[in-house]
Amino acid sequence: MEKKTLFDKVWDAHVVKSVQDGPDVFFIDKHFIHEVTSPVAFLNLEKRGIDVMFPERTVATPDHNVPTIDQDKTIKDKLSRMQVEKLRENCKKHGIDLHDLGSAHHGIVHVIGPELGITQPGMTIVCGDSHTSTHGAFGAIAFGIGTSEVEMVFATQCIMQSKAKKMRITVDGTLGKGVTSKDIILYIISKISAAGATGYFVEYAGSAIQSLSMEARMTICNMSIEMGARGGLIAPDETTFNYLKGKQYAPKGEAWDKAVADWKQLKTDEGATFDKEYNFDAEDIEPMITYGTNPGMGIKVIGNIPSTEGMEGSNKKTYLKSLDYMGFAPGEAIKGKKVDFVFVGSCTNGRIEDIRAVAGFVKGKKKADNITAWIVPGSREVEKLAHEEGLVKILEEAGFELRQPGCSACLAMNDDKIPAGKYAVSTSNRNFEGRQGPGARTMLASPLTVAAVAVTGEICDPREVF
Amino acid sequence: MAYDKFNVLTSTVVPLPTENVDTDQIIPARFLKATEREGFGDNLFRDWRYDVEGNPKKDFVLNDPTYSGKILIAGRNFGSGSSREHAVWAIYDYGFRCVVSSFFADIFKNNCLNIGVLPVTVTPEFAEVIFSAVEADPSAEVEVDIDKQTITLLSTGQSESFDINAYKKENMKNGFDDIDYLLNLKEEIVAFEKERR
Ligand code: SF4
């Protein structure tokens, strides 16, 4: 029998038809939409005079540009308000489920999908958002698409895509104290670069990956796109099944047993081959932080910013341009650098486990005076749990400001912007120029490192701040 | 959405030798608030093109009258980051029909092909040839022939072939998009969906 990878199994089961010398007609089980990348798709659909083919396969929530204060009031920014209103109107017109602002399951689309049990092993999932790769943590093929493709899914529940090449990244061993899944993925990207997995779909494997919770696995899959990969996935196992059991949209009773039996088949066959493989040792991984303007520019928090030795031409120019933007010099240590803002949130690290980690760390401590600390839960559900577990109280006592769910300062489409020239250490996934506001200087790190930075006011090693 | 057919494009070139240009630079998130596809070209490379007061930054290539054309050549790993198709809309609306680089990010490349901007992947050496030629003479013209799958520097005749799959090539040549194709498969898709319930 042909040996297949997990990716092959899920992909092949969703090909409606292969076009000769072209892409596959690829069937999509679940389609998530939000207010920013859907309006033009709906508009074009209307221009063609066609309906959404399977509206029950699409789920909507406004997350990208919603305010994170006063969510019960009318959105002040006119353009944001129009996008959110358009989403409401379009969902109503086409019979699409909407988890609206203020409703019990509102939140960042990649947080609510798993939380509600909509995301399940073996599915194909797309969304007009590159971090759709998050859902790969359940053994689904999940990736971001453009607005033209959003329109295709509305119209036909299919898109035209060529199958990606296959990569496996294996991380074996035990993680050290103070090292989290965010450090694993920042470490991997720093090793293989921000473009190192372009053209590939990545399977993460190995004992260090298997030992992670679902939340931690989502953090890893989430950032697959930051090394250029189309997506990342992890074989489902007991951790996955336990997470899903009892969730609102997860199968129940007999259907559950059957589903689990099917899901257990979703793993790479012994002897199946990949186009590329990497192996890393968990013991080599330490708390990480980025110092530049793409997520591949990461180092240990106790490390030095690379010197320009060996660089030349446009490579060196681009590197120096990036450091200039950040206000850093080649070769210097990152530890001890003053920070102005910390941001805990986003679909990378805005889940309850992340908030628990931060609260656990800052309990009984105070944030440094020079720090403005924002904590933005990924969803209403996360917010509710954070209150119930007493985490909000701990965080507020430490001087953190809790905001309402949304993408917030991850991409600064709303008012949550880092001012020009200021330094922010963030649990989000992108440190591009201006990502957190024009001129903002972003450094990416784990929730633990961010908590430590909040307390000391400067870049530090969380292992030394306990 | 249908777009103009692409056959042979002959044009001067706008050079942007920066590497890892991400879609947040091509169009910052705060300009994604439209509900229609209009006016994105104005905000192409917004924060590199204009200062905070909205005045053009002189040293940015789009503000330099020396360079113009329908072809943009950029450093490697162009279009990384967000899946926002708005990035390609901005490029198209500004007037580019072709982007050349030695390496493109995946989703970006797909988005280009879906809306009629041709992404041409060249070798790093050929990219250098074009960068140098344009630097020496901004009026240097490049010809991109989709049918022959070639890109040629006209002044010297140096040429290279590029890849594009046959299906996408036909689409680009005819200005078709995938929905036309998919809608013809409706019955097959409905049957497939039933199986998967
Ligand atoms: S939190 Fe950030 S990365 Fe995640 S969906 Fe929102 S904007 Fe995108």
PDB file of C-alpha atoms in Angstrom, chain A residues 13-16 19 21 23 25 27 29 36 40 43 48 53-54 56-57 77 79-80 83 86 128-130 144-149 151-152 156 158 160-161 195 198-199 225 230 294 314-315 318 321 411 413 430 432-433 435 438, chain B residues 1 17-20 22 24-25 29-30 32-37 47-48 77 80-86 89 103-107 110-111 114-115 165-167 177-183 185-186 188-190 192-193 196-197:
ATOM      1  CA  ALA A  13      -9.615  13.129   0.485  1.00  0.00           C
ATOM      2  CA  HIS A  14     -10.662  16.624  -0.593  1.00  0.00           C
ATOM      3  CA  VAL A  15      -9.756  16.688  -4.273  1.00  0.00           C
ATOM      4  CA  VAL A  16     -12.924  16.931  -6.347  1.00  0.00           C
ATOM      5  CA  VAL A  19      -6.837  19.781 -13.622  1.00  0.00           C
ATOM      6  CA  ASP A  21      -1.041  20.699 -15.781  1.00  0.00           C
ATOM      7  CA  PRO A  23      -4.186  22.981  -9.749  1.00  0.00           C
ATOM      8  CA  VAL A  25     -10.233  21.557  -7.412  1.00  0.00           C
ATOM      9  CA  PHE A  27     -13.100  21.048  -1.419  1.00  0.00           C
ATOM     10  CA  ASP A  29     -15.126  21.776   4.809  1.00  0.00           C
ATOM     11  CA  VAL A  36     -11.938  42.839   6.379  1.00  0.00           C
ATOM     12  CA  VAL A  40     -15.471  42.629  -1.724  1.00  0.00           C
ATOM     13  CA  LEU A  43     -19.965  42.254  -3.592  1.00  0.00           C
ATOM     14  CA  ARG A  48     -22.353  37.742 -10.779  1.00  0.00           C
ATOM     15  CA  MET A  53     -23.591  27.474  -2.181  1.00  0.00           C
ATOM     16  CA  PHE A  54     -23.369  25.951   1.325  1.00  0.00           C
ATOM     17  CA  GLU A  56     -23.809  26.332   6.779  1.00  0.00           C
ATOM     18  CA  ARG A  57     -20.151  25.667   6.026  1.00  0.00           C
ATOM     19  CA  ASP A  77     -14.503  54.812  13.451  1.00  0.00           C
ATOM     20  CA  LEU A  79     -14.933  52.826   8.097  1.00  0.00           C
ATOM     21  CA  SER A  80     -14.618  50.084  10.721  1.00  0.00           C
ATOM     22  CA  GLN A  83     -17.168  46.906   7.546  1.00  0.00           C
ATOM     23  CA  LYS A  86     -21.567  44.992   6.012  1.00  0.00           C
ATOM     24  CA  GLY A 128      -9.070  35.185   4.274  1.00  0.00           C
ATOM     25  CA  ASP A 129      -6.317  35.406   6.848  1.00  0.00           C
ATOM     26  CA  SER A 130      -2.880  33.868   6.759  1.00  0.00           C
ATOM     27  CA  GLY A 144      -5.052  31.535   4.406  1.00  0.00           C
ATOM     28  CA  ILE A 145      -6.544  32.640   1.107  1.00  0.00           C
ATOM     29  CA  GLY A 146      -7.078  35.888  -0.786  1.00  0.00           C
ATOM     30  CA  THR A 147     -10.399  37.592  -1.354  1.00  0.00           C
ATOM     31  CA  SER A 148     -10.829  36.078  -4.850  1.00  0.00           C
ATOM     32  CA  GLU A 149     -10.661  32.690  -3.220  1.00  0.00           C
ATOM     33  CA  GLU A 151     -15.471  34.427  -3.334  1.00  0.00           C
ATOM     34  CA  MET A 152     -14.753  31.008  -4.850  1.00  0.00           C
ATOM     35  CA  THR A 156     -18.642  26.707  -5.015  1.00  0.00           C
ATOM     36  CA  CYS A 158     -13.953  24.915  -3.611  1.00  0.00           C
ATOM     37  CA  MET A 160      -8.126  25.894  -7.137  1.00  0.00           C
ATOM     38  CA  GLN A 161      -4.844  25.036  -5.473  1.00  0.00           C
ATOM     39  CA  ALA A 195      11.136  32.266   3.707  1.00  0.00           C
ATOM     40  CA  THR A 198       7.877  28.726   1.199  1.00  0.00           C
ATOM     41  CA  GLY A 199       6.100  26.269  -1.067  1.00  0.00           C
ATOM     42  CA  ILE A 225       3.211  31.208   7.714  1.00  0.00           C
ATOM     43  CA  ARG A 230       1.371  27.527   3.381  1.00  0.00           C
ATOM     44  CA  ASN A 294      10.664  39.887  10.137  1.00  0.00           C
ATOM     45  CA  SER A 314      21.221  43.965  -0.955  1.00  0.00           C
ATOM     46  CA  ASN A 315      21.220  41.406   1.829  1.00  0.00           C
ATOM     47  CA  THR A 318      18.146  45.164   3.894  1.00  0.00           C
ATOM     48  CA  LYS A 321      17.663  49.074   7.088  1.00  0.00           C
ATOM     49  CA  LEU A 411      -2.226  44.632  13.531  1.00  0.00           C
ATOM     50  CA  MET A 413      -6.379  48.446  12.648  1.00  0.00           C
ATOM     51  CA  ARG A 430       4.518  39.745  13.234  1.00  0.00           C
ATOM     52  CA  PHE A 432       6.962  43.942  10.391  1.00  0.00           C
ATOM     53  CA  GLU A 433       7.608  47.664  10.105  1.00  0.00           C
ATOM     54  CA  ARG A 435       2.606  46.331  12.061  1.00  0.00           C
ATOM     55  CA  PRO A 438       3.260  53.502  12.007  1.00  0.00           C
TER      56      PRO A 438
ATOM     57  CA  MET B   1     -13.455  39.466 -11.203  1.00  0.00           C
ATOM     58  CA  PRO B  17      15.865  46.125  -4.423  1.00  0.00           C
ATOM     59  CA  THR B  18      14.729  45.644  -0.785  1.00  0.00           C
ATOM     60  CA  GLU B  19      14.382  42.031   0.367  1.00  0.00           C
ATOM     61  CA  ASN B  20      11.533  40.520   2.390  1.00  0.00           C
ATOM     62  CA  ASP B  22       5.952  42.071   3.330  1.00  0.00           C
ATOM     63  CA  ASP B  24       2.126  45.155   5.559  1.00  0.00           C
ATOM     64  CA  GLN B  25       4.564  47.388   3.656  1.00  0.00           C
ATOM     65  CA  ALA B  29      -3.549  47.289   7.653  1.00  0.00           C
ATOM     66  CA  ARG B  30      -5.132  50.631   8.441  1.00  0.00           C
ATOM     67  CA  LEU B  32      -7.910  47.815   4.543  1.00  0.00           C
ATOM     68  CA  LYS B  33     -11.162  49.273   5.759  1.00  0.00           C
ATOM     69  CA  ALA B  34     -12.907  49.660   2.427  1.00  0.00           C
ATOM     70  CA  THR B  35     -15.915  47.547   1.532  1.00  0.00           C
ATOM     71  CA  GLU B  36     -15.267  47.997  -2.185  1.00  0.00           C
ATOM     72  CA  ARG B  37     -12.193  47.515  -4.286  1.00  0.00           C
ATOM     73  CA  ASP B  47       4.586  54.335   4.842  1.00  0.00           C
ATOM     74  CA  TRP B  48       7.616  54.232   2.588  1.00  0.00           C
ATOM     75  CA  ASN B  77      10.928  37.008  -0.716  1.00  0.00           C
ATOM     76  CA  SER B  80       5.526  37.652   2.582  1.00  0.00           C
ATOM     77  CA  GLY B  81       3.128  37.937   5.500  1.00  0.00           C
ATOM     78  CA  SER B  82      -0.584  38.534   5.389  1.00  0.00           C
ATOM     79  CA  SER B  83      -2.901  36.911   2.856  1.00  0.00           C
ATOM     80  CA  ARG B  84      -4.501  40.271   2.095  1.00  0.00           C
ATOM     81  CA  GLU B  85      -5.321  40.369  -1.596  1.00  0.00           C
ATOM     82  CA  HIS B  86      -5.534  44.114  -1.089  1.00  0.00           C
ATOM     83  CA  TRP B  89      -5.107  45.218  -5.699  1.00  0.00           C
ATOM     84  CA  PHE B 103      11.523  34.617  -4.852  1.00  0.00           C
ATOM     85  CA  PHE B 104       7.865  35.178  -4.034  1.00  0.00           C
ATOM     86  CA  ALA B 105       5.830  34.332  -0.982  1.00  0.00           C
ATOM     87  CA  ASP B 106       3.233  31.663  -1.744  1.00  0.00           C
ATOM     88  CA  ILE B 107      -0.134  33.222  -0.998  1.00  0.00           C
ATOM     89  CA  ASN B 110      -1.512  32.952  -5.862  1.00  0.00           C
ATOM     90  CA  ASN B 111      -3.328  36.202  -5.253  1.00  0.00           C
ATOM     91  CA  ASN B 114      -6.055  35.363  -9.382  1.00  0.00           C
ATOM     92  CA  ILE B 115      -6.416  39.019 -10.240  1.00  0.00           C
ATOM     93  CA  ASN B 165       1.229  26.330 -14.981  1.00  0.00           C
ATOM     94  CA  ALA B 166      -0.743  25.787 -18.159  1.00  0.00           C
ATOM     95  CA  TYR B 167      -4.093  26.394 -16.532  1.00  0.00           C
ATOM     96  CA  ASP B 177     -10.861  33.764 -13.341  1.00  0.00           C
ATOM     97  CA  ASP B 178     -11.303  30.487 -11.466  1.00  0.00           C
ATOM     98  CA  ILE B 179     -14.943  30.993 -10.602  1.00  0.00           C
ATOM     99  CA  ASP B 180     -15.952  30.647 -14.240  1.00  0.00           C
ATOM    100  CA  TYR B 181     -14.224  27.290 -14.223  1.00  0.00           C
ATOM    101  CA  LEU B 182     -15.563  26.146 -10.861  1.00  0.00           C
ATOM    102  CA  LEU B 183     -19.158  27.050 -11.618  1.00  0.00           C
ATOM    103  CA  LEU B 185     -18.338  21.813 -12.018  1.00  0.00           C
ATOM    104  CA  LYS B 186     -21.336  22.546  -9.857  1.00  0.00           C
ATOM    105  CA  GLU B 188     -19.724  17.296  -9.264  1.00  0.00           C
ATOM    106  CA  ILE B 189     -19.185  19.560  -6.293  1.00  0.00           C
ATOM    107  CA  VAL B 190     -22.700  19.062  -4.965  1.00  0.00           C
ATOM    108  CA  PHE B 192     -18.890  15.492  -3.482  1.00  0.00           C
ATOM    109  CA  GLU B 193     -20.317  17.561  -0.662  1.00  0.00           C
ATOM    110  CA  ARG B 196     -18.696  14.280   3.037  1.00  0.00           C
ATOM    111  CA  ARG B 197     -21.616  15.060   5.328  1.00  0.00           C
TER     112      ARG B 197
END
